[in-house]
CSV table of C-alpha atoms in Angstrom, one decimal:
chain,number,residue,atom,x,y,z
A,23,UNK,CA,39.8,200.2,185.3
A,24,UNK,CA,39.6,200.4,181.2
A,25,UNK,CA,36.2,198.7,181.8
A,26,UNK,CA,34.9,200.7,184.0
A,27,UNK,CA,35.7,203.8,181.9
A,28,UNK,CA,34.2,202.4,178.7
A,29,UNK,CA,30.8,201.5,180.9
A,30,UNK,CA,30.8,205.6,181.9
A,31,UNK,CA,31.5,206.8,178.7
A,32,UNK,CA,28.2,204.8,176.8
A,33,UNK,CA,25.5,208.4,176.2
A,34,UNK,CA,22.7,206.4,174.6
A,35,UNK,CA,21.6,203.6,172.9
A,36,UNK,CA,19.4,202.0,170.9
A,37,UNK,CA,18.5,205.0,169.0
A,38,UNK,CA,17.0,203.9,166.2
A,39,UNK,CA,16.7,200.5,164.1
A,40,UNK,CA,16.8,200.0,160.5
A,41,UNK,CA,17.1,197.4,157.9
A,42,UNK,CA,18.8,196.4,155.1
A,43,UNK,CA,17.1,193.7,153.1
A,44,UNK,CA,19.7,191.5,150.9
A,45,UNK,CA,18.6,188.6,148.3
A,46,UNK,CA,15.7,187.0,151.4
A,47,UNK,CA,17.9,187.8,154.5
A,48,UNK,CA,17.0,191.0,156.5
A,49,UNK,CA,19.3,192.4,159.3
A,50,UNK,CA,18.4,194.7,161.5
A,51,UNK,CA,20.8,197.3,163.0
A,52,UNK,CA,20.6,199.0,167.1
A,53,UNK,CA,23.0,202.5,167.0
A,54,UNK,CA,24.3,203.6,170.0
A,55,UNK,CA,26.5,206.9,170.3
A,56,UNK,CA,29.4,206.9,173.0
A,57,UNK,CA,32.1,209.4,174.2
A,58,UNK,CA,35.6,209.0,173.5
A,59,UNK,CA,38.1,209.7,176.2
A,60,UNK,CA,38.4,214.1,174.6
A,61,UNK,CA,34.3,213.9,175.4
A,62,UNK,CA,34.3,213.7,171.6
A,63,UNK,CA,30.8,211.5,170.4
A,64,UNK,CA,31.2,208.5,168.5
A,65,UNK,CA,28.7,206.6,166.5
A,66,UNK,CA,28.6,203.0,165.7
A,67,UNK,CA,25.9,200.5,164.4
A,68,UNK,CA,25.3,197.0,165.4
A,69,UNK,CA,23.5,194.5,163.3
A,70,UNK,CA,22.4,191.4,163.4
A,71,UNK,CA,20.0,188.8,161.5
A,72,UNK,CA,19.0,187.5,164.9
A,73,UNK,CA,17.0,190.9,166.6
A,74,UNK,CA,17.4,191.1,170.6
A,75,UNK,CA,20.0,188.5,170.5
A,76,UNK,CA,23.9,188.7,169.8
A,77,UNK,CA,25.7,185.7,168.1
A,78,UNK,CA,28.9,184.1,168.8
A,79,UNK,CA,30.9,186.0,166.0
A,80,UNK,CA,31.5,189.7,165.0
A,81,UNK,CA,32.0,190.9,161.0
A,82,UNK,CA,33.5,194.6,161.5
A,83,UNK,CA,33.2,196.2,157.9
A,84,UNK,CA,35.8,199.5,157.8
A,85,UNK,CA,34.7,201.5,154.0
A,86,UNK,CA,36.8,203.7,152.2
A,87,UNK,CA,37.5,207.2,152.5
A,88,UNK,CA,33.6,208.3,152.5
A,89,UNK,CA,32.3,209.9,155.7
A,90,UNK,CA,29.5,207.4,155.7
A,91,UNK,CA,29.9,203.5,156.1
A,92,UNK,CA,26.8,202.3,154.4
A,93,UNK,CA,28.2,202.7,150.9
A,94,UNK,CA,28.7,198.6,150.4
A,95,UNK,CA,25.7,197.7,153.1
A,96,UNK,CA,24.3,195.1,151.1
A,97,UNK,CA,27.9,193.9,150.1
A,98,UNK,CA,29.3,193.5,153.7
A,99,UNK,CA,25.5,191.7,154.9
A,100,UNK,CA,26.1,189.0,152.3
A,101,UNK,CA,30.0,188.5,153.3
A,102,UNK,CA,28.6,187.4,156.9
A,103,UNK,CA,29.0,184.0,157.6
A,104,UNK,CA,26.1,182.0,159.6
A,105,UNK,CA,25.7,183.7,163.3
A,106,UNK,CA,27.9,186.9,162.4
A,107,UNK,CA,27.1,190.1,163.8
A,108,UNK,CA,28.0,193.0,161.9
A,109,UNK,CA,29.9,196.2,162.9
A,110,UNK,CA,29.5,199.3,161.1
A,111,UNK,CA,31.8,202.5,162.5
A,112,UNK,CA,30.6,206.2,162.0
A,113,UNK,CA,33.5,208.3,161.5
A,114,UNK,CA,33.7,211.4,164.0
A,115,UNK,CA,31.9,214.1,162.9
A,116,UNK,CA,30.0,212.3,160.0
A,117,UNK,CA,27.1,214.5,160.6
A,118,UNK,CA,29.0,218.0,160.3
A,119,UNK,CA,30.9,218.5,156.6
A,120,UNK,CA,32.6,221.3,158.0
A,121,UNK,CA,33.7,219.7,160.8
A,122,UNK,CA,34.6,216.4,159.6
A,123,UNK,CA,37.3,217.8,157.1
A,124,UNK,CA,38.6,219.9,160.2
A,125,UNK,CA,39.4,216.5,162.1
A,126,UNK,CA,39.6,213.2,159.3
A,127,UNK,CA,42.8,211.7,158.6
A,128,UNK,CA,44.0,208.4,158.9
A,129,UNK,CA,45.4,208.6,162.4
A,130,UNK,CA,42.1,209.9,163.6
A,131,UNK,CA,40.3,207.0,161.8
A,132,UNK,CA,42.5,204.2,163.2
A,133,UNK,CA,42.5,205.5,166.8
A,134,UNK,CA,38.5,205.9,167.1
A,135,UNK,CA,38.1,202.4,165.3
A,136,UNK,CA,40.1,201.0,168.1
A,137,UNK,CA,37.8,202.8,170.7
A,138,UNK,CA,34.7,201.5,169.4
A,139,UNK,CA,35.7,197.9,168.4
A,140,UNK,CA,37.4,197.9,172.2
A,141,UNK,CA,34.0,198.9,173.5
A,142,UNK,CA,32.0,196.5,171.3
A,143,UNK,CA,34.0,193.8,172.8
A,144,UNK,CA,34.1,194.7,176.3
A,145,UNK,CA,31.1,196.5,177.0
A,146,UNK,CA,28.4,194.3,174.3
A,147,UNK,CA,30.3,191.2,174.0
A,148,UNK,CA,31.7,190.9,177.4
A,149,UNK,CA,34.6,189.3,175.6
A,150,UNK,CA,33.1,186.4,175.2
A,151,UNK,CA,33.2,185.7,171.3
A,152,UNK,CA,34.7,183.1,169.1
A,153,UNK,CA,35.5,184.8,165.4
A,154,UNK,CA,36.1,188.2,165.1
A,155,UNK,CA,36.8,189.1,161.7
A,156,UNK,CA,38.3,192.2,160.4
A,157,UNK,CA,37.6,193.6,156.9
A,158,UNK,CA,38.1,196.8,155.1
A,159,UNK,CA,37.9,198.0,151.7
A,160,UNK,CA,40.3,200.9,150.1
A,161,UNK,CA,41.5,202.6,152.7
A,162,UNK,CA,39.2,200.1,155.4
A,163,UNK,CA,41.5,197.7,154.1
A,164,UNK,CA,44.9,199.9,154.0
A,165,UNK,CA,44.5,200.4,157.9
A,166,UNK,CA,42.7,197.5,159.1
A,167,UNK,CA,46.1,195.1,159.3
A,168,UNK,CA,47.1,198.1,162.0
A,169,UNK,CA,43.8,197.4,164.1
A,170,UNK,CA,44.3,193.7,163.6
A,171,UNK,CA,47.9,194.1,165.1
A,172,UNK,CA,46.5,196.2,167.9
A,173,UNK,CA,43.6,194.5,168.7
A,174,UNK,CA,44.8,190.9,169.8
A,175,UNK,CA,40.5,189.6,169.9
A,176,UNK,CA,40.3,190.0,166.3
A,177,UNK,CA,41.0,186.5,164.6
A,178,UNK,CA,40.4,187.1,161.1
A,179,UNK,CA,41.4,189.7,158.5
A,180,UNK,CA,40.5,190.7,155.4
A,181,UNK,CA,41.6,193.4,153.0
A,182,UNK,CA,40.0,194.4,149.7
A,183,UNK,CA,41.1,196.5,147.1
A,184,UNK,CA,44.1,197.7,149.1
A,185,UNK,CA,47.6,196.6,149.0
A,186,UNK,CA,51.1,197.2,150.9
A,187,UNK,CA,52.4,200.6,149.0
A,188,UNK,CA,52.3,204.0,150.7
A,189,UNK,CA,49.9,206.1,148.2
A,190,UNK,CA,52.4,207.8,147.0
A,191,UNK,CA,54.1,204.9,145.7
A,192,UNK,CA,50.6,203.8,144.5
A,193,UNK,CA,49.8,207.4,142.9
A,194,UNK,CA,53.3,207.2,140.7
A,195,UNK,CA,52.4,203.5,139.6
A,196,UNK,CA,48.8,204.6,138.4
A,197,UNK,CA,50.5,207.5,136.5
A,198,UNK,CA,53.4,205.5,135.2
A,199,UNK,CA,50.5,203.4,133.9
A,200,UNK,CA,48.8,206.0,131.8
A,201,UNK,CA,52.1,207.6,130.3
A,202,UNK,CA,52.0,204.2,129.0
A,203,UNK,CA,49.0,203.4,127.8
A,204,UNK,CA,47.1,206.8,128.1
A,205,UNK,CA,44.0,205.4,126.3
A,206,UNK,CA,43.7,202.8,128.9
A,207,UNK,CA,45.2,203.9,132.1
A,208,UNK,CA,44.5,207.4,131.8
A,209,UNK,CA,40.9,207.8,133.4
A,210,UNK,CA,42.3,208.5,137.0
A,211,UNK,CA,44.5,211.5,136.0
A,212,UNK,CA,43.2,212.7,133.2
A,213,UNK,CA,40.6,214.5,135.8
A,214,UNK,CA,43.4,216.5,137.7
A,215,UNK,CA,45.3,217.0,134.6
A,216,UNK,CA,48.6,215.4,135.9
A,217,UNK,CA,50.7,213.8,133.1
A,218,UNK,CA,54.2,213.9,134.7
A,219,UNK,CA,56.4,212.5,137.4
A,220,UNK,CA,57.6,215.9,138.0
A,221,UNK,CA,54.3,217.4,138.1
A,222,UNK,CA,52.9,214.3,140.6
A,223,UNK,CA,55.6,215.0,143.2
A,224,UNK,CA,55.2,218.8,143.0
A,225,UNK,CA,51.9,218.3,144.4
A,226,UNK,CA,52.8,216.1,146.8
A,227,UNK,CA,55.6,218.2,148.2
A,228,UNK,CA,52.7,221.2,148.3
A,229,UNK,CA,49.9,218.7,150.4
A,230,UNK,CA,53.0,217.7,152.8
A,231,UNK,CA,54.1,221.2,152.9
A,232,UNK,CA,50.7,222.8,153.5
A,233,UNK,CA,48.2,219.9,155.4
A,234,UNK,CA,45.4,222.2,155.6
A,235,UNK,CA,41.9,221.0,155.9
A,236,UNK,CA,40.5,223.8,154.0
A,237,UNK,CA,41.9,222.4,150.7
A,238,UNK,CA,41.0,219.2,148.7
A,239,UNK,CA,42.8,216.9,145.9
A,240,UNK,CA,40.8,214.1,144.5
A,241,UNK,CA,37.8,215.2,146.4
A,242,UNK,CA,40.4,214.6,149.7
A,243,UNK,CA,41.7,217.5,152.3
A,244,UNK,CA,45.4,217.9,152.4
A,245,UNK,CA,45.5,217.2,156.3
A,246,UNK,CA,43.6,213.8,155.2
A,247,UNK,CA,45.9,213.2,151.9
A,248,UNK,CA,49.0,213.8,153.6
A,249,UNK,CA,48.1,211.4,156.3
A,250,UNK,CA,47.9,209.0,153.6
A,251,UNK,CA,50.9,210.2,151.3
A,252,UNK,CA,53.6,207.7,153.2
A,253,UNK,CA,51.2,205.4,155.2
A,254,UNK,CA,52.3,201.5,154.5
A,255,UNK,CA,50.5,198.2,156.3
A,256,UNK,CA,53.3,196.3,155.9
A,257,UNK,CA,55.0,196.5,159.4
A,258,UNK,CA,51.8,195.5,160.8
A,259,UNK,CA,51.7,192.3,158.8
A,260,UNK,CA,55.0,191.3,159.4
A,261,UNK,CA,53.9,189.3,163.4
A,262,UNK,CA,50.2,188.7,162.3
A,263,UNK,CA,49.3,185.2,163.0
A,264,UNK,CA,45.7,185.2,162.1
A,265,UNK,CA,44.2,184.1,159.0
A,266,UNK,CA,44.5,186.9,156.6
A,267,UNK,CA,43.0,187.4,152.7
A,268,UNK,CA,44.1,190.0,150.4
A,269,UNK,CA,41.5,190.3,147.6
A,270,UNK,CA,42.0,193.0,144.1
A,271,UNK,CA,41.2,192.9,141.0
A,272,UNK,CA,43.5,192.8,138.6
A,273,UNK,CA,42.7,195.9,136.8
A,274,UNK,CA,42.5,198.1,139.2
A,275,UNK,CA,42.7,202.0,138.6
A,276,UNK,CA,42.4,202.6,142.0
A,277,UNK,CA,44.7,200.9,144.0
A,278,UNK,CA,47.4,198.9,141.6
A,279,UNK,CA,47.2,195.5,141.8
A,280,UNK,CA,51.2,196.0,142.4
A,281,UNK,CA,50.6,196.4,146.0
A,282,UNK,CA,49.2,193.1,146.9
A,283,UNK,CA,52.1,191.3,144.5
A,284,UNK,CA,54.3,193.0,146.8
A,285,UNK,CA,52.8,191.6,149.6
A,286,UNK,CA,52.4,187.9,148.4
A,287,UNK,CA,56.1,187.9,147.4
A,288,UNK,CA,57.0,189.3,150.8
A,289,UNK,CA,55.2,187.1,153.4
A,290,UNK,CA,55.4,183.9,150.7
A,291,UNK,CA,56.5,181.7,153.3
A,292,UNK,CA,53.3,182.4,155.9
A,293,UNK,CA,51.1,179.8,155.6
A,294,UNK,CA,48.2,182.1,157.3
A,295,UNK,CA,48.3,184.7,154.3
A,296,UNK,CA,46.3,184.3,151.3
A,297,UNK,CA,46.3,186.8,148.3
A,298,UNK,CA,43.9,186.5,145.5
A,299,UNK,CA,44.5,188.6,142.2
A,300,UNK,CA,41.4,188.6,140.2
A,301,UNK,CA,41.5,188.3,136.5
A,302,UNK,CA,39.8,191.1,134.8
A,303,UNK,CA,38.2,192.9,137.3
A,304,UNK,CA,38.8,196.4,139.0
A,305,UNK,CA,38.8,198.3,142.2
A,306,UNK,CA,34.9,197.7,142.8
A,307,UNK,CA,35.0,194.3,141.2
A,308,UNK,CA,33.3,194.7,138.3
A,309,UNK,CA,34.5,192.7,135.2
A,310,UNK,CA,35.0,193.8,132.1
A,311,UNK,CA,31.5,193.1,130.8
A,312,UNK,CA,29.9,195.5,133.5
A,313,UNK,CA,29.2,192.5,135.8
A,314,UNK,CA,29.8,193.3,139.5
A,315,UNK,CA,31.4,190.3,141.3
A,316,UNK,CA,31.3,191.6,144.5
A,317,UNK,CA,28.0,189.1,145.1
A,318,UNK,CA,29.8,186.2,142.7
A,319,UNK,CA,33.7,184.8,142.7
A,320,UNK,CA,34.8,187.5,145.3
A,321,UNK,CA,31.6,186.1,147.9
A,322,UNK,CA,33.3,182.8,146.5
A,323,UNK,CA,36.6,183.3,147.4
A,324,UNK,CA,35.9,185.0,151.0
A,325,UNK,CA,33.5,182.2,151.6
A,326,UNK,CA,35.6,179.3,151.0
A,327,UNK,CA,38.7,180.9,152.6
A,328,UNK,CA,36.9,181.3,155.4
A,329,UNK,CA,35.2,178.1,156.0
A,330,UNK,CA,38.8,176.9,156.0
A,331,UNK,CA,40.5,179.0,158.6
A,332,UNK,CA,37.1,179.6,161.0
């Protein structure tokens, strides 16, 4: 019955193709729109190195909070092992600002990921793949061990620059950070002139209070940040049995590095959880010469972590 629902839902495809060239590999993407079960339009890209033919594994790249997915493009095509597909998900509304702050929060995100990677499977895939990985980034990789634990296909996961505190939790380690060592630590509040506890939670209690789309904090709607405020992966981790990677840099200003500790501490006695804390490097990977690693020892690390759980 599910089937036959996803197979009546499907508006168009193949609406346009583009590529995205990265070092002398090209991948070419097919976008097909398709209707949710509120007749609400959903938008996801399918690429592939291999045109008019699908391979036997799926790469489904979730981005951070940004209404468009193409941020890391070039990033996510290079993190494809040999005969991947790739999976890029629109979020709802992305074409309509207005609109898209009316709807976006987390719950929203997770529950149309679900639709479209369910549809990908069934309705492109017929089912019949062997790797699926799962991999996010920021808040991609804060929700993506939830879809992983919903989505019983997927066989791999992996998180980057994310970790297992609420971001609430992560918001007062930042801060406790800069109160410390305000030449250092302060970048991330210094902007939104917040310099206590007191002052942090007082804003919190006022975006719980009053989840309103029509207002923003760090660039962020209230209905979206409040979402966010006590949102933890952990529960989700706790029956995975897949291969799963936690990558971070060490110094992070974006999500502490805190998180993933946690996390390693917690599931220490899983054999099918890795954590990598990278020395010197923060949320986008970039050392602390300027270098971006992203392409280097984090393509390193995914790679050979990967090549021993495929």
């Amino acid at each position: 019955m599910f089937k036959k629902i996803f197979n009546l839902l499907v508006v168009f495809s193949l609406v346009f193709t583009f590529k995205a060239a990265a070092e002398e590999r090209v991948i070419s993407f097919i976008s097909e729109e398709i209707v949710n079960l509120e007749a609400e339009k959903l938008t996801y890209h399918l690429g592939s190195r291999t045109p008019n033919k699908l391979n036997e594994n799926l790469f489904i790249a979730l981005e951070g909070s940004a209404r468009r997915p193409y941020t890391n493009l070039k990033i996510w095509e290079n993190y494809l092992p040999p005969n991947t597909d790739l999976l890029l998900i629109e979020k709802y509304a992305f074409k309509d600002p207005e609109l898209f702050d009316q709807t976006n929060n987390i719950n929203r995100r997770i529950k149309d990921a679900k639709f479209v990677i369910n549809y990908v499977l069934d309705s492109v895939y017929h089912n019949d793949l062997k790797n699926i990985i799962l991999a996010g980034r920021l808040e991609g990789g804060k929700i993506s061990p939830q879809i992983a634990a919903e989505i019983p296909e997927i066989t791999h996961l992996i998180s980057l620059s994310a970790g297992g505190y609420s971001l609430e939790k992560e918001l007062k380690i930042l801060l406790a950070k800069k109160i410390k060592d305000p030449v250092n630590e302060g970048k991330f509040f210094n902007r939104v002139k917040i310099d206590t506890q007191k002052e942090l939670s007082a804003k919190f209690d006022i975006i719980r209070d009053y989840p309103v789309p029509d207002a923003k904090w760090l660039n962020i709607t209230h209905k979206h940040f409040a979402s966010l405020l006590d949102y933890e992966s952990e529960p989700y981790l706790k029956n995975l049995e897949i291969p799963v990677l936690y990558v971070i840099g060490a110094k992070s200003q974006l999500t502490p590095p805190e998180g993933v500790e946690y996390l390693a501490d917690k599931f220490s006695k899983k054999d099918n959880f890795t954590f990598k804390i990278m020395p010197g490097l923060n949320y986008r990977f970039i050392d602390e010469k300027g270098e971006n690693q992203q392409l280097k020892s984090v393509q390193r690390v995914i790679n050979n972590w990967y090549q021993k759980n495929k």
